[in-house]
Amino acid sequence: MSQKEESVSLETLVSLAKRRGFVFPASGIYGGIFGFYDYGPYGAQMARNLKDAWWDAFVRSVPNIHGLDSAIIQNPKLWEASGHVAGFNDPMVECKECHARHRVDHLVGKEMDNLVDYTSLLKEVKCTVCGKIGQYGEVKTFNMMFKTSIGATEDSESIAYLRPETAGGIFANFDQVLETTRAKLPFGIAQIGKAFRNEISPREFLFRVREFEQMEIEYFVHPEDAEKELENWKQIAWDWLKVVGLNEDNLEWHQHDDAEKAHYAADSWDINYAYPFGSKELWGIANRTDYDLKAHSEGSGKDLTYFDTVKNEHITPYVIEPSIGVSRLILAALHSAYTEEEVKGEKRVVLKLAKGISPVDVAILPLSKKPELQKVAHEIYAKLVSDTDLTVEYDETQSIGKRYRRQDEIGTPKCITVDFETLEDQAVTIRDRDTMEQKRVKVEALTAALQA
Ligand code: ATP
């Protein structure tokens, strides 16, 4: 659905995601827990498809990008060196009237260099929960890292952190990846994994959560190439979002100004997506200079330089970091795919997800539960599962109309109906999700037809 058309509401997406088994509130039977979500059968598969698409595009098919899977809990010194222990803070404030806690930069709509500037701006600002203007307590900063402790005792020595981003583990493995792969600049290290942030006000469904997955690349380059490589990565990222089905009309660039940019970053850009609640960051792409490698070199005492054989000297590479969150991508993909159509006077909801991203590729639907139809349908299911990479679902409950509607709502591109004629002519009907066209195909030609 184009942003220029009437945009789908967040409530509609939340309700579809729950009703159709994409996303559930975590521990829903206990009333849920703020900022955490569970992925149901279709959400888990869709997330896996997106992660596989990313890994295929940026690791498996790129000779100079190497995969990594580092531990979630690292030596706390890593987060001291990266600046997260001292500086991973967001300004927050409490409304005196209703006690809602807010991130101040979100309330005032911009980032400021200091807390005093925030305090004066807040005098004019309405609480988004109770509507009172300017009734706020003191602006405080709050570290967003989740703490845990290692071992049997809980004291300052045993403190550890759940990683707030996957990048730390990449920098800490820079020298080992370099040594084991014999990489030459430019080269990247990529990983997909969980990150945890104790967000002050998680909200907007999957957009701001406290546990999420990141897909991050640290792309190490010669310092003089950093600007050019940043431009290159901006283009690559934008193009990939189209491949996984995001509506380009809903994408826009946002360049960080000095107040917003991390002090060490030379240049930072976000690809924003026009979510139902506004245009917000989906994918951050930054030139982080040599800050991280130098900081970890200093923190660990380990030499994290690269020997430049042309210049015949050790240099500290610059790094370009494209970093995207899986849950924000899922939300954008659902939003781009959601379509309502009128068919014969009735509303049809269909998720026009991109090829390979929808949780189910093919649904096998025997017209009735008669054993002779079940037998053929099961045989087709088994053949497709063994001969192709397609994700196949078998469904024989409810009327065929309801089953089509269900498959449309989870975005299944093709449905195969096995009917009584199949027993005579060894052919089945393939129904296309987007055009709803039906065509008859011989069972023996089915695999080829589905892979075309
Ligand atoms: P924001 O300004 O929205 O808090 P950020 O600039 O702190 O985001 P980064 O640190 O750049 O985010 O993280 C890289 C990516 O990780 C983001 O572009 C986003 O896709 C994802 N991400 C970050 N925080 C969250 C979160 N709380 N929930 C879901 N995804 C997140």
PDB file of C-alpha atoms and ligand atoms in Angstrom, residues 103 197 199 206-209 212 214 281-284 323-325 327-328, ligand 1:
ATOM      1  CA  ARG A 103      12.093   9.797  26.702  1.00  0.00           C
ATOM      2  CA  ARG A 197      17.945  -2.323  25.630  1.00  0.00           C
ATOM      3  CA  GLU A 199      14.028   1.264  26.664  1.00  0.00           C
ATOM      4  CA  LEU A 206       7.668  -4.060  17.160  1.00  0.00           C
ATOM      5  CA  PHE A 207       9.264  -0.676  16.565  1.00  0.00           C
ATOM      6  CA  ARG A 208      10.703  -0.030  20.012  1.00  0.00           C
ATOM      7  CA  VAL A 209      11.141  -3.175  22.052  1.00  0.00           C
ATOM      8  CA  PHE A 212      15.309  -7.498  19.508  1.00  0.00           C
ATOM      9  CA  GLN A 214      20.059  -6.791  14.879  1.00  0.00           C
ATOM     10  CA  GLU A 281      14.577   5.002  11.735  1.00  0.00           C
ATOM     11  CA  LEU A 282      14.682   1.564  10.173  1.00  0.00           C
ATOM     12  CA  TRP A 283      18.331   1.198   9.139  1.00  0.00           C
ATOM     13  CA  GLY A 284      21.266   3.232  10.454  1.00  0.00           C
ATOM     14  CA  SER A 323      22.786  -1.775  11.250  1.00  0.00           C
ATOM     15  CA  ILE A 324      19.140  -2.803  10.977  1.00  0.00           C
ATOM     16  CA  GLY A 325      16.707  -4.312  13.477  1.00  0.00           C
ATOM     17  CA  SER A 327      11.540  -6.392  14.253  1.00  0.00           C
ATOM     18  CA  ARG A 328      11.474  -2.933  12.636  1.00  0.00           C
TER      19      ARG A 328
HETATM   20  P1  ATP B   1      16.508   4.930  18.090  1.00  0.00           P
HETATM   21  O1  ATP B   1      17.102   6.316  17.866  1.00  0.00           O
HETATM   22  O2  ATP B   1      15.236   4.706  17.339  1.00  0.00           O
HETATM   23  O3  ATP B   1      16.452   4.556  19.539  1.00  0.00           O
HETATM   24  P2  ATP B   1      19.134   3.958  17.628  1.00  0.00           P
HETATM   25  O4  ATP B   1      19.710   5.041  16.771  1.00  0.00           O
HETATM   26  O5  ATP B   1      19.472   3.921  19.053  1.00  0.00           O
HETATM   27  O6  ATP B   1      17.548   3.894  17.427  1.00  0.00           O
HETATM   28  P3  ATP B   1      20.968   2.041  16.673  1.00  0.00           P
HETATM   29  O7  ATP B   1      21.747   2.036  17.914  1.00  0.00           O
HETATM   30  O8  ATP B   1      21.526   2.749  15.483  1.00  0.00           O
HETATM   31  O9  ATP B   1      19.498   2.566  16.959  1.00  0.00           O
HETATM   32  O10 ATP B   1      20.602   0.530  16.318  1.00  0.00           O
HETATM   33  C1  ATP B   1      20.646   0.020  14.994  1.00  0.00           C
HETATM   34  C2  ATP B   1      19.286  -0.512  14.584  1.00  0.00           C
HETATM   35  O11 ATP B   1      18.771  -1.401  15.576  1.00  0.00           O
HETATM   36  C3  ATP B   1      18.221   0.558  14.425  1.00  0.00           C
HETATM   37  O12 ATP B   1      18.296   1.152  13.145  1.00  0.00           O
HETATM   38  C4  ATP B   1      16.946  -0.251  14.594  1.00  0.00           C
HETATM   39  O13 ATP B   1      16.563  -0.870  13.371  1.00  0.00           O
HETATM   40  C5  ATP B   1      17.342  -1.307  15.606  1.00  0.00           C
HETATM   41  N1  ATP B   1      16.891  -0.923  16.959  1.00  0.00           N
HETATM   42  C6  ATP B   1      17.498  -0.117  17.828  1.00  0.00           C
HETATM   43  N2  ATP B   1      16.807  -0.005  18.977  1.00  0.00           N
HETATM   44  C7  ATP B   1      15.714  -0.795  18.819  1.00  0.00           C
HETATM   45  C8  ATP B   1      14.604  -1.124  19.651  1.00  0.00           C
HETATM   46  N3  ATP B   1      14.492  -0.646  20.887  1.00  0.00           N
HETATM   47  N4  ATP B   1      13.658  -1.957  19.160  1.00  0.00           N
HETATM   48  C9  ATP B   1      13.771  -2.471  17.920  1.00  0.00           C
HETATM   49  N5  ATP B   1      14.803  -2.202  17.093  1.00  0.00           N
HETATM   50  C10 ATP B   1      15.759  -1.385  17.521  1.00  0.00           C
END
